[in-house]
Coordinates of C-alpha atoms and ligand atoms in Angstrom, one line a residue:
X467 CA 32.2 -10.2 -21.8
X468 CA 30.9 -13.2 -20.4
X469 CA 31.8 -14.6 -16.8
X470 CA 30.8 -17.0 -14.1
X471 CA 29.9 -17.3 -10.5
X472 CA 28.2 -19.2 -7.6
X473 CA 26.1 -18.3 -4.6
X474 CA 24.5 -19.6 -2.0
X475 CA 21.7 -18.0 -2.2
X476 CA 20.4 -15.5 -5.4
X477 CA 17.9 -12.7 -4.5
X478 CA 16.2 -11.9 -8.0
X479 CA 14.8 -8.3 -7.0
X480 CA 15.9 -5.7 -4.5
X481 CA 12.6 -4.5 -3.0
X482 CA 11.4 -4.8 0.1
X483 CA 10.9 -8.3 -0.1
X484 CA 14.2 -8.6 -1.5
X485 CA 16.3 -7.2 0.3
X486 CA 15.1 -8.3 3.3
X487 CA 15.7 -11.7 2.2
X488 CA 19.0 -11.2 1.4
X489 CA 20.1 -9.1 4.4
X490 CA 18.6 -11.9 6.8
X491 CA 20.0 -15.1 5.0
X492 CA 23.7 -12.5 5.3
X493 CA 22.8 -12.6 9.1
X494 CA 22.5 -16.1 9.3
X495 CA 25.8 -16.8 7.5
X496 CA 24.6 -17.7 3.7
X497 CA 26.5 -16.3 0.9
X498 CA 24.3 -14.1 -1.0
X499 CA 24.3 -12.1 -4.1
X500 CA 21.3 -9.7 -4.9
X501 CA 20.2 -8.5 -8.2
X502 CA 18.3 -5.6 -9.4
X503 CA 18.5 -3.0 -12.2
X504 CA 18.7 -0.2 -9.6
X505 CA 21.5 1.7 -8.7
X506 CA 20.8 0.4 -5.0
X507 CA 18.1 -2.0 -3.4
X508 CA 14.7 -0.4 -2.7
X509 CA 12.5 -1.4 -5.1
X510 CA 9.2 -0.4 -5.9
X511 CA 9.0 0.7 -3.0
X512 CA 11.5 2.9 -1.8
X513 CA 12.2 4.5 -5.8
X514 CA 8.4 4.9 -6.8
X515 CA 6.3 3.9 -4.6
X516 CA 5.9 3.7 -0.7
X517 CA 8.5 6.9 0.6
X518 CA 8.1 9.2 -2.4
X519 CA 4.3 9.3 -2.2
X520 CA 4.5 9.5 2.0
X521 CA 7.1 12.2 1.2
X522 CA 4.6 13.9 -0.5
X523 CA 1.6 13.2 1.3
X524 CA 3.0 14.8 4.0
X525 CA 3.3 18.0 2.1
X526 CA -0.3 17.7 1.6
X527 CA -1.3 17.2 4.5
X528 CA 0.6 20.6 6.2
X529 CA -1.1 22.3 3.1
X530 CA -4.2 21.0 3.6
X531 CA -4.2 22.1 8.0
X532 CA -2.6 25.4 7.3
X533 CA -5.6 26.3 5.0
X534 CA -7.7 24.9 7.8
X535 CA -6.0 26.3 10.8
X536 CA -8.5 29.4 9.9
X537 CA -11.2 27.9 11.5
X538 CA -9.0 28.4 14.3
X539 CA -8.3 32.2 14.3
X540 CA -5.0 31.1 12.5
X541 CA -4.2 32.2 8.9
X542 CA -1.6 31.9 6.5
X543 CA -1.6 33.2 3.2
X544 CA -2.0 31.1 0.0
X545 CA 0.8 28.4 -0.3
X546 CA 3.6 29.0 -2.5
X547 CA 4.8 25.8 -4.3
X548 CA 8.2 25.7 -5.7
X549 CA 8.0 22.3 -7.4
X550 CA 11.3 21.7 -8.4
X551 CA 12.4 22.1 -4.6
X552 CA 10.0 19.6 -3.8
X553 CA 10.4 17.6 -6.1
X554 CA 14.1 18.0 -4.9
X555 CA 13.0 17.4 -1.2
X556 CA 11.2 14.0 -2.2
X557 CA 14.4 13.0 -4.5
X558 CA 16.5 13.5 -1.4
X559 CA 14.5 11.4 0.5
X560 CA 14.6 8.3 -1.6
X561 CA 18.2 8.8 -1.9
X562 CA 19.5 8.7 1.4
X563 CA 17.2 5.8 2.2
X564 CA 18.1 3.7 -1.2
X565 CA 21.4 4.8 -0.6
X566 CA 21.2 3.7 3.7
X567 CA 20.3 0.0 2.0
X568 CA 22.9 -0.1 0.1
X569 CA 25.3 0.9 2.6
X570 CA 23.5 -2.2 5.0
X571 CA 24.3 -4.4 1.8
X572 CA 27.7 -4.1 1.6
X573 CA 28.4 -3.9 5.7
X574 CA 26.4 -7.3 5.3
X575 CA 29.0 -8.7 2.6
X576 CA 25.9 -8.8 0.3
X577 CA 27.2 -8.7 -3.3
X578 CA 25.0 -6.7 -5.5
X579 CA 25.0 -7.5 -9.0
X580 CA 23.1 -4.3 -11.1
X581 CA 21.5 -6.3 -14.1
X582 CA 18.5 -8.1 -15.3
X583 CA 18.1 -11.7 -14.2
X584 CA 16.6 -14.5 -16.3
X585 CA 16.4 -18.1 -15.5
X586 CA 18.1 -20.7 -17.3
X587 CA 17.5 -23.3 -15.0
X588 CA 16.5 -24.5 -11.6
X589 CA 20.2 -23.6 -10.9
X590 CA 21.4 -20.9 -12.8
X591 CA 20.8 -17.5 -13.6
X592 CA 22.2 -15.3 -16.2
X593 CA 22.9 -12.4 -15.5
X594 CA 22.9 -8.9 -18.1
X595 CA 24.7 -6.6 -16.5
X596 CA 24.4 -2.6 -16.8
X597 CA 28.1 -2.5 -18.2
X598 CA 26.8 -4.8 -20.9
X599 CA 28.4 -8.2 -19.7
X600 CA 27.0 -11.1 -19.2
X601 CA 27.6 -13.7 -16.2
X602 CA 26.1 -16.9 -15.5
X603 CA 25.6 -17.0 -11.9
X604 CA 24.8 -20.7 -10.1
X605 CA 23.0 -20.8 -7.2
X606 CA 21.9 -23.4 -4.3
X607 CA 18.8 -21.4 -3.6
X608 CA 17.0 -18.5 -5.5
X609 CA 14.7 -16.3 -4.8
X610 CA 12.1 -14.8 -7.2
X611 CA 11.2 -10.9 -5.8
X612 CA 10.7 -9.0 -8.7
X613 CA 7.8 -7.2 -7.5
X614 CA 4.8 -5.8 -10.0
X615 CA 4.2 -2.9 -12.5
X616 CA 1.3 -0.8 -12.8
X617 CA -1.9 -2.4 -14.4
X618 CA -2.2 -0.4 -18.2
X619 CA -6.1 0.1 -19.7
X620 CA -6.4 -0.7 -23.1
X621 CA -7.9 3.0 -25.0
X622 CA -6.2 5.0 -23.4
X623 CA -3.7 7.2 -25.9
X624 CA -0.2 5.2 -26.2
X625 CA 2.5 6.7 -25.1
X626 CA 1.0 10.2 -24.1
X627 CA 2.7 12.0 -21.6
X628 CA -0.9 13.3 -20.8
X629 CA -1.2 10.5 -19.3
X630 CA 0.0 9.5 -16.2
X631 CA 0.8 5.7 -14.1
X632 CA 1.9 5.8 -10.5
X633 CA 5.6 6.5 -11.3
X634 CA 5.0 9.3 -13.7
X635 CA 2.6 10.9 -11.2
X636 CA 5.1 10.6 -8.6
X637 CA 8.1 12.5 -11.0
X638 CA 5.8 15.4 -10.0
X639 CA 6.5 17.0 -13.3
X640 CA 3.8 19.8 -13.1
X641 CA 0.7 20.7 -11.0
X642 CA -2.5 19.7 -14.4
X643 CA -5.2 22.0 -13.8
X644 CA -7.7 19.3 -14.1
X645 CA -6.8 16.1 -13.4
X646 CA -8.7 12.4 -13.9
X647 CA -8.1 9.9 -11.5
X648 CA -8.9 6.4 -13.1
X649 CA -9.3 4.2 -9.8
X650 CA -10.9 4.8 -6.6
X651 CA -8.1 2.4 -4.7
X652 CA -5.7 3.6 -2.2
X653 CA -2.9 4.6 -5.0
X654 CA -5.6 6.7 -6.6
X655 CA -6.4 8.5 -3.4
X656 CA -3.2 9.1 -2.2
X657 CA -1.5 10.6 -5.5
X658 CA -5.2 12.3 -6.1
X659 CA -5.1 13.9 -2.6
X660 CA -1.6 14.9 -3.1
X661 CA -2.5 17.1 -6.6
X662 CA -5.5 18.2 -5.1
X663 CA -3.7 20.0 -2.2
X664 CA -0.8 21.4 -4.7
X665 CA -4.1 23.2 -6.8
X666 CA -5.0 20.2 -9.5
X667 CA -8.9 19.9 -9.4
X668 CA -8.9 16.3 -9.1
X669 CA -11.7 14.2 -10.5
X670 CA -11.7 11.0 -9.2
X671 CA -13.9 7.6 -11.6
X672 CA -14.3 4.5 -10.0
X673 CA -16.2 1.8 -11.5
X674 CA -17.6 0.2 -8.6
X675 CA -20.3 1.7 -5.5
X676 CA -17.6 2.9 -3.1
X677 CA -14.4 4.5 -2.6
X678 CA -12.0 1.6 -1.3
X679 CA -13.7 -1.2 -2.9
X680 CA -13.7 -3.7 -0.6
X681 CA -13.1 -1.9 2.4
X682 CA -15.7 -1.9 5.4
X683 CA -17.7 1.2 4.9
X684 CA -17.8 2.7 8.0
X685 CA -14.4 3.4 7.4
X686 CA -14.3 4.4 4.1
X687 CA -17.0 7.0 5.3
X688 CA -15.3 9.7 6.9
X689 CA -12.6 9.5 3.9
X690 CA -15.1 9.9 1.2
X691 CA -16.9 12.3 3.0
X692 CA -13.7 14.8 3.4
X693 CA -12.8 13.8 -0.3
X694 CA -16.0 15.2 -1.7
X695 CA -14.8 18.6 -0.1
X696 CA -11.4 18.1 -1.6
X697 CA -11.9 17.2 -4.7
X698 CA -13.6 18.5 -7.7
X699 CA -16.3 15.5 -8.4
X700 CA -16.2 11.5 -7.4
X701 CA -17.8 9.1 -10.2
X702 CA -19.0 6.2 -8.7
X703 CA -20.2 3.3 -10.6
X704 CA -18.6 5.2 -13.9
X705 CA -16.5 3.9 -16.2
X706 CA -14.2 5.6 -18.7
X707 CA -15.5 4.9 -22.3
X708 CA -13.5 7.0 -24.4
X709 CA -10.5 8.7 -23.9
X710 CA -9.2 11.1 -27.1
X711 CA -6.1 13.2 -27.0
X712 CA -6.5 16.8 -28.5
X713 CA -4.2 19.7 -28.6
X714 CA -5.5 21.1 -25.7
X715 CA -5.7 18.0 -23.3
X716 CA -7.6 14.7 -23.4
X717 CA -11.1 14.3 -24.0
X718 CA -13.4 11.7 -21.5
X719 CA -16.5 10.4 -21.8
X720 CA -17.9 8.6 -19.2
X721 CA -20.7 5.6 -19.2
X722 CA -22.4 4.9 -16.2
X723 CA -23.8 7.0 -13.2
X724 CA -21.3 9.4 -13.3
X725 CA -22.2 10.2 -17.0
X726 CA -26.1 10.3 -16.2
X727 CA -27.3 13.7 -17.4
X728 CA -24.7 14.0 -19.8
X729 CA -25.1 11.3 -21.9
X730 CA -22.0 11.3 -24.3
X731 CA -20.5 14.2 -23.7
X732 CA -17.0 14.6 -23.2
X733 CA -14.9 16.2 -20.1
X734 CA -11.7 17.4 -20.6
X735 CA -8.7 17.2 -18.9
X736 CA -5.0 18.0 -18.8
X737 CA -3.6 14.7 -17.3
X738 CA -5.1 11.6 -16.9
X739 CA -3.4 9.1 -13.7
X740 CA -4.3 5.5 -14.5
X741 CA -4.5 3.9 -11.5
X742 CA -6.4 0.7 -11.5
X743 CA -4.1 -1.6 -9.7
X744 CA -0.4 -3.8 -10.3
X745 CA 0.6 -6.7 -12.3
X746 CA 3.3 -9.3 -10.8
X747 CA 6.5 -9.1 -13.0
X748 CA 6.8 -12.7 -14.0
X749 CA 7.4 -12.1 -17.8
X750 CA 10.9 -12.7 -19.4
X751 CA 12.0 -14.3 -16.0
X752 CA 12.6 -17.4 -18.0
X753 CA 10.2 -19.2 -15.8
X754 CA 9.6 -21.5 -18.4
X755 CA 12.9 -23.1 -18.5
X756 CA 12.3 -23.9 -14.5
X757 CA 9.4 -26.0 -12.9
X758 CA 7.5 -22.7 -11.2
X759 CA 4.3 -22.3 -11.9
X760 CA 2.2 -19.1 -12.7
X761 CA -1.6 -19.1 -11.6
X762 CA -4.5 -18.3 -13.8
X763 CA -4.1 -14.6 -11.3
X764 CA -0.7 -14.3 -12.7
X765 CA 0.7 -14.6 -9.0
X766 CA 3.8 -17.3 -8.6
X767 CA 2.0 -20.4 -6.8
X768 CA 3.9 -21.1 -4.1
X769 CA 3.6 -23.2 -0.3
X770 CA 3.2 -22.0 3.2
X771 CA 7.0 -21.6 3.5
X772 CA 7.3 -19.8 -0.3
X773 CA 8.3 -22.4 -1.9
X774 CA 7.5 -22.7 -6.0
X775 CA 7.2 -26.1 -7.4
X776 CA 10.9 -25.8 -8.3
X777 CA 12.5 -27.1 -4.7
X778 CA 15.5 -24.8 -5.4
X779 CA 13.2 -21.7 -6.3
X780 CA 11.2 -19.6 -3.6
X781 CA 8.8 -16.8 -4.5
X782 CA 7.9 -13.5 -2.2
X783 CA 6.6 -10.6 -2.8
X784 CA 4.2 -8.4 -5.0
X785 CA 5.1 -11.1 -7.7
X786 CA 3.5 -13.9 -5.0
X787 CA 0.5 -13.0 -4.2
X788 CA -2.1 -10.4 -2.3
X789 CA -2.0 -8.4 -0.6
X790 CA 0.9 -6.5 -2.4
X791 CA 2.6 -4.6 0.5
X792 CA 5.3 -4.0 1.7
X793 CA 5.5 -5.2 5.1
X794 CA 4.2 -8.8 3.8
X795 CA 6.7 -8.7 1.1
X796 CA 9.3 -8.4 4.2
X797 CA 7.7 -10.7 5.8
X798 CA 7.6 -13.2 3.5
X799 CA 11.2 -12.7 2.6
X800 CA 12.5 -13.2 6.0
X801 CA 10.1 -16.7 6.4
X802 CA 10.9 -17.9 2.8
X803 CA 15.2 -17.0 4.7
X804 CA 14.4 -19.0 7.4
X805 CA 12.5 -22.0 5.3
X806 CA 16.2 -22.5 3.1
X807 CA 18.3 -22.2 6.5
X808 CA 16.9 -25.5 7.4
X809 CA 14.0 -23.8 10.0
X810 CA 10.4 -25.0 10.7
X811 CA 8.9 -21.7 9.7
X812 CA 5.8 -21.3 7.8
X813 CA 3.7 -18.0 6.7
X814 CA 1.1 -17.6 8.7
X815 CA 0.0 -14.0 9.6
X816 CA -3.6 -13.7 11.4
X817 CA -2.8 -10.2 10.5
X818 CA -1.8 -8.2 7.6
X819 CA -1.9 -4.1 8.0
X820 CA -3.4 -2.4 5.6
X821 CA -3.0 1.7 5.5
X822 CA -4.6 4.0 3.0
X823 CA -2.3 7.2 3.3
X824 CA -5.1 9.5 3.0
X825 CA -6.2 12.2 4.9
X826 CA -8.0 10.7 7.3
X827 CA -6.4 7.9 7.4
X828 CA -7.8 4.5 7.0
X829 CA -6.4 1.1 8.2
X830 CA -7.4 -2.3 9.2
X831 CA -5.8 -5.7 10.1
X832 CA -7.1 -9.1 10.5
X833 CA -10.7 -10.2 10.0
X834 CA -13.1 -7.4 8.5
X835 CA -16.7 -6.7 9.0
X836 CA -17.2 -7.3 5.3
X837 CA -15.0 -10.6 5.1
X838 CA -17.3 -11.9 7.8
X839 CA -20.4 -10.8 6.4
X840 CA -19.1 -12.7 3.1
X841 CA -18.3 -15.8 4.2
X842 CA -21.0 -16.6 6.9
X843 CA -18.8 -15.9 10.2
X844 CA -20.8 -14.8 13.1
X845 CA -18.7 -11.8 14.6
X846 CA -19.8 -8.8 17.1
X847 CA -18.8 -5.3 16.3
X848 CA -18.1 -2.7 18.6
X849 CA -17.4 1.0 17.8
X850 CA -15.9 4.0 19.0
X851 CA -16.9 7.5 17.2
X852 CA -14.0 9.4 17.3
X853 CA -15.9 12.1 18.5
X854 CA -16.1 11.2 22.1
X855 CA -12.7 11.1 22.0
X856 CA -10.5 14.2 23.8
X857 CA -7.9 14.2 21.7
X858 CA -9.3 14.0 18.2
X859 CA -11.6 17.2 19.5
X860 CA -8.1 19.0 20.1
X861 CA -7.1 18.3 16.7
X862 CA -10.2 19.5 15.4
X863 CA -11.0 15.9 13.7
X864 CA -13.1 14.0 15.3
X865 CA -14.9 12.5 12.0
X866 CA -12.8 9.1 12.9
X867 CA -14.2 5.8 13.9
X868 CA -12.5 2.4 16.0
X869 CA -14.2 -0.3 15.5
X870 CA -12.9 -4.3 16.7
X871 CA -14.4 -7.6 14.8
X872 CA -14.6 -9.9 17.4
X873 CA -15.4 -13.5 17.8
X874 CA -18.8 -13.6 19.9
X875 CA -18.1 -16.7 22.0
X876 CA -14.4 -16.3 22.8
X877 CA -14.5 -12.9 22.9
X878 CA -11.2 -12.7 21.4
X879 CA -10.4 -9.5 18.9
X880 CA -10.5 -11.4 15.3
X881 CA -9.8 -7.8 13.5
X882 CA -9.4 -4.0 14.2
X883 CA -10.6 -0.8 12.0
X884 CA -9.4 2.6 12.3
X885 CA -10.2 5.7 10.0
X886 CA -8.9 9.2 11.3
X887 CA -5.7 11.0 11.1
X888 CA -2.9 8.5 12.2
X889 CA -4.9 5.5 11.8
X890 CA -1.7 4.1 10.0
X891 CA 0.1 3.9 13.3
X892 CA -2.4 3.0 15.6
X893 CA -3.4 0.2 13.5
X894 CA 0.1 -1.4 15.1
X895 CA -1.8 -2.3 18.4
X896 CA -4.6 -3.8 17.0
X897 CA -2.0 -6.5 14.4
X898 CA -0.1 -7.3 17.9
X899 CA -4.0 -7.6 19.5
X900 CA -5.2 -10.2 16.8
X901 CA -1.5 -11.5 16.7
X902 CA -1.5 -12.4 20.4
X903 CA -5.1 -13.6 20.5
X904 CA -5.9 -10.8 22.9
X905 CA -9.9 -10.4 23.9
X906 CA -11.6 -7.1 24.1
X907 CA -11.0 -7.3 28.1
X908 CA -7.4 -7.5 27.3
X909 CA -7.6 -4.3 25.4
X910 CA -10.3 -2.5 27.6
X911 CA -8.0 -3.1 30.9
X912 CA -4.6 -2.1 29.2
X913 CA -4.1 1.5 30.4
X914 CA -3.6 3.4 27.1
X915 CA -2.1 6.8 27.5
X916 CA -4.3 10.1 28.0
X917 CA -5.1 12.4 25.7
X918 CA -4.5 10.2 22.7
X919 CA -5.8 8.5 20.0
X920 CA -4.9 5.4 21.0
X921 CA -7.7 5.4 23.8
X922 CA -10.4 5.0 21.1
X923 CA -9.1 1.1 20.9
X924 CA -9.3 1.0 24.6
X925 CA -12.5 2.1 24.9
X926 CA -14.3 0.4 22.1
X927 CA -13.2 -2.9 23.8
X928 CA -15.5 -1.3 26.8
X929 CA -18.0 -0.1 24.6
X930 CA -18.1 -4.5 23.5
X931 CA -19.1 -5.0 27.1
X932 CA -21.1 -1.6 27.4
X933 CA -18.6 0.0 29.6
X934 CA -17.2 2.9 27.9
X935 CA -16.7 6.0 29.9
X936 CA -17.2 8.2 27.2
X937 CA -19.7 7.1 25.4
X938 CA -23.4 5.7 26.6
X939 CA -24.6 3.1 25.1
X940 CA -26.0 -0.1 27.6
X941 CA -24.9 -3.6 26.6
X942 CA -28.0 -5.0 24.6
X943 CA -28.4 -8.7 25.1
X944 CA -26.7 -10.7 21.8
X945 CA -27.3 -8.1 19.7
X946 CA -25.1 -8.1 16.5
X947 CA -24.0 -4.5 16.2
X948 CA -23.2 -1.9 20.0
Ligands
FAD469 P1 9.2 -4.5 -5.6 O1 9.4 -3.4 -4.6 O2 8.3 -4.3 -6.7 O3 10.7 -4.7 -6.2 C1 10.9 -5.5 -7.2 C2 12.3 -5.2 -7.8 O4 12.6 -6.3 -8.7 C3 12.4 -3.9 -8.6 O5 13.4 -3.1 -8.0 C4 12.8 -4.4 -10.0 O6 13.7 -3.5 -10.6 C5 13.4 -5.7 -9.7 N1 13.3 -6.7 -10.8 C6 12.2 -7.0 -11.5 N2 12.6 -7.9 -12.5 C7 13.9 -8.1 -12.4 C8 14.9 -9.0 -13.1 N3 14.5 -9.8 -14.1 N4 16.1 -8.9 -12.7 C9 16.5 -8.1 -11.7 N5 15.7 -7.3 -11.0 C10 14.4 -7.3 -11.3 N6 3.0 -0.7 0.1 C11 2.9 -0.5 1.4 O7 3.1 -1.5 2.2 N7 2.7 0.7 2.0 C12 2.5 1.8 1.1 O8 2.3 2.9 1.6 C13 2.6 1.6 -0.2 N8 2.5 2.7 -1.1 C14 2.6 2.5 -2.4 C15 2.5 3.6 -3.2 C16 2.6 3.4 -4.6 C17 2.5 4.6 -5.5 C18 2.9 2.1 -5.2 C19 3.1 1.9 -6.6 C20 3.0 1.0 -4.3 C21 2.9 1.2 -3.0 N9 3.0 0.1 -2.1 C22 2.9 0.3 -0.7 C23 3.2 -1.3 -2.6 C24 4.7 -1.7 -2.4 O9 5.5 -0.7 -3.1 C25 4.9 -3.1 -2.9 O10 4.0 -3.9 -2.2 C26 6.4 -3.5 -2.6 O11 7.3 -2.7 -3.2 C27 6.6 -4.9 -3.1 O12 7.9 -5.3 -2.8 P2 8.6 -6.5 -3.6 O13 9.9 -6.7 -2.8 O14 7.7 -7.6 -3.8 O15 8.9 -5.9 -5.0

């Protein structure tokens, strides 16, 4: 059947990004009508991405300390896994929050429409529904959130359950005995440390010198050297060369260092996780019967405010750009809201929070040490080793590191570095620090609570000026690096 309606606004996508849009421009009065295939918002996100693999995370992490707590004079036995119950557990959890959202949408007056959207126009959408109509929805304003999919290799066996992408890995359908991790990113990690704690031995090949590519790597360090404990081997600057499915599992050879001494010869393994980044969803949008334009990075080009060259289309998201998170996707959403409700708004974050899941954890925000290495930017770095810190000793973890990026002549805090267990949390003082343009006195004169974590941010601030209690180490004239 076909049919026909109007909106104010049309939210293509109900991630994140999304639905944030949608629930804001609902706040301010706009009419809106949200699409997406799911049975609720969420996206990405809250279905396969972002709370199942925290969900489970978490799990490995209490696996991982009870086997630790030994070293402590405290030992359990050998963990039982029941993994249908926590696969259950997991399930649950993206339920009630997909389900919370949905709930939100309709006390918002949101109208979800369950379908695929395609463009026909800069003013119309049509709409394929799940029930198998078809409406052809107008709109004022739309906005393109449809998110990414996982990047695919090319050689690796089609359509093998053997092997894996994020969302398969994530359905938790066994525990593989030996499992290859293609990607040393943070999607990699996280699902690889997750196996590895339920029993998988986890190999993990990444093409380029480090875990994290990219990231700084004093705080990649502590990660990669827990990692090595954790997992069975990490290939660096390896590649996968051949991948061959047999009855018995799939067949690797490797080129590169990883590979040196075994030139040609195969490894095998049970279940392979491809996990070498996402691909914006722009394909079968219909994009071509509107004015956006797709870059040569596949990303929607957009303006500061998210708008595409189609005045009537806006673009947020995964599908819009780096870094693909969720909080910028929000963010974004909410600006992009704000930009179509007549507002002078414009995207401009000095800080985007990036957290690697791991155990430790790693995060960052703002301006890196390697992003001002690159591009020529004279910055001063000040540390704090994690163990002078009280509280990481009474959590037996004091392999972290704090470090600020700061801008030499202003003194102000350009960008903030954590790596240790809750790094992802802490990291939330540093994005408000760069935010409000705080300097490293306004950090080392904040009283931060004691004994936490959170102390390591206060007193690398003093350790910029060489005044931190806990550790010694003189202020040295304009030296780069304290
Ligand atoms: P998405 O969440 O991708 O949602 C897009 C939605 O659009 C989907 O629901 C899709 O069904 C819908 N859609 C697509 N095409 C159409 C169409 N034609 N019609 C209707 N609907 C359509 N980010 C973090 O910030 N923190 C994390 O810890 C984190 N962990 C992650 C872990 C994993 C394993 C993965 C895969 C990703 C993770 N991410 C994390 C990334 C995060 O999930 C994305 O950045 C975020 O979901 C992007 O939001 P979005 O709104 O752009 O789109």
């Amino acid at each position: 059947m076909a049919g026909a309606a109007s909106t104010a606004l049309a939210v293509v996508g109900g991630g994140p990004g999304g639905y944030a849009a949608a629930f804001l421009a609902a706040d301010l009065g706009l009419d809106v009508t949200l699409i997406d295939l799911e049975p609720n918002p969420g996206g990405v996100c809250l279905y396969r991405g972002c709370i199942p693999s925290k969900a489970l995370l978490h799990v490995a992490k209490l696996v991982e300390e009870a086997r630790e707590a030994s070293a402590w004079g405290v030992r359990f036995g050998d963990p039982e896994i029941d993994l249908d119950e926590l696969r259950a557990w997991k399930d649950d959890v993206v339920a009630k929050l997909t389900g919370g959202v949905g709930q939100l949408a309709k006390h918002r007056r949101v109208r979800y429409l369950r379908g695929i959207a395609t463009f026909r126009d800069g003013r119309t959408l049509r709409v394929d529904t799940r029930d198998g109509d078809e409406t052809t929805l107008s709109f004022e304003h739309a906005i393109l959130a449809t998110g990414s999919r996982p990047t695919r290799l090319p050689g690796f066996p089609e359509g093998s359950d053997r092997v894996l992408d994020s969302t398969t890995a994530l359905e938790l359908r066994d525990v593989p005995k030996r499992l290859l991790v293609v990607g040393g990113g943070y999607i990699g990690l996280e699902l690889g440390s997750v196996y590895a704690a339920l029993g998988s031995k986890v190999t993990v090949v990444e093409m380029t010198p480090s875990l994290l590519p990219g990231v700084d790597a004093d705080l990649v360090r502590p990660l990669a050297k827990r990692l090595e404990d954790k997992l069975e081997a990490i290939l660096l600057e390896t590649r996968v060369a051949e991948v061959v499915e047999r009855k018995d599992g799939l067949a690797v050879r490797f080129e590169g260092k990883g590979a040196e001494g075994s030139p040609g010869k195969a490894r095998r393994f049970d279940r392979v996780l491809v996990a070498v980044g996402r691909r914006p969803n722009t394909a079968g949008l219909g994009l071509e019967s509107t004015r956006v334009e797709v870059g040569d990075d596949g990303f929607v080009r957009i303006d500061s405010r998210r708008r595409t060259a189609e005045p009537t289309i806006w673009a947020i998201g995964d599908v819009a750009g780096q870094p693909m998170l969720a909080h910028k996707a929000s963010h974004e959403g909410r600006v992009a809201v704000e930009a179509i409700a007549g507002r002078a708004v414009a995207f401009e974050p000095r800080a985007i929070p990036a957290v690697v899941f791991t155990d430790p954890e790693v995060a960052w925000c703002g301006l890196s040490e390697t992003e001002a290495k690159r591009d020529g930017t004279k910055v001063e770095i000040a540390r704090f080793p994690w163990a002078a810190s009280g509280r990481a000793k009474t959590l037996g973890r004091d392999d972290g590191v704090t470090k600020l990026v700061v801008d030499p002549d202003s003194e102000r805090v350009l960008g903030v570095g954590l790596c240790g267990p809750g790094a992802g949390e802490l990291i939330a003082e540093g994005v408000l620090a760069v935010e409000m343009g705080a300097t490293v006195e306004d950090l080392a004169l904040t009283i931060h609570p004691h004994p936490t974590l959170s102390e390591t941010i206060m007193e690398a601030a003093e350790a910029f000026s060489g005044r931190a209690t806990h550790i010694y180490r003189p202020r040295r004239g304009h030296s780069s690096e304290r």
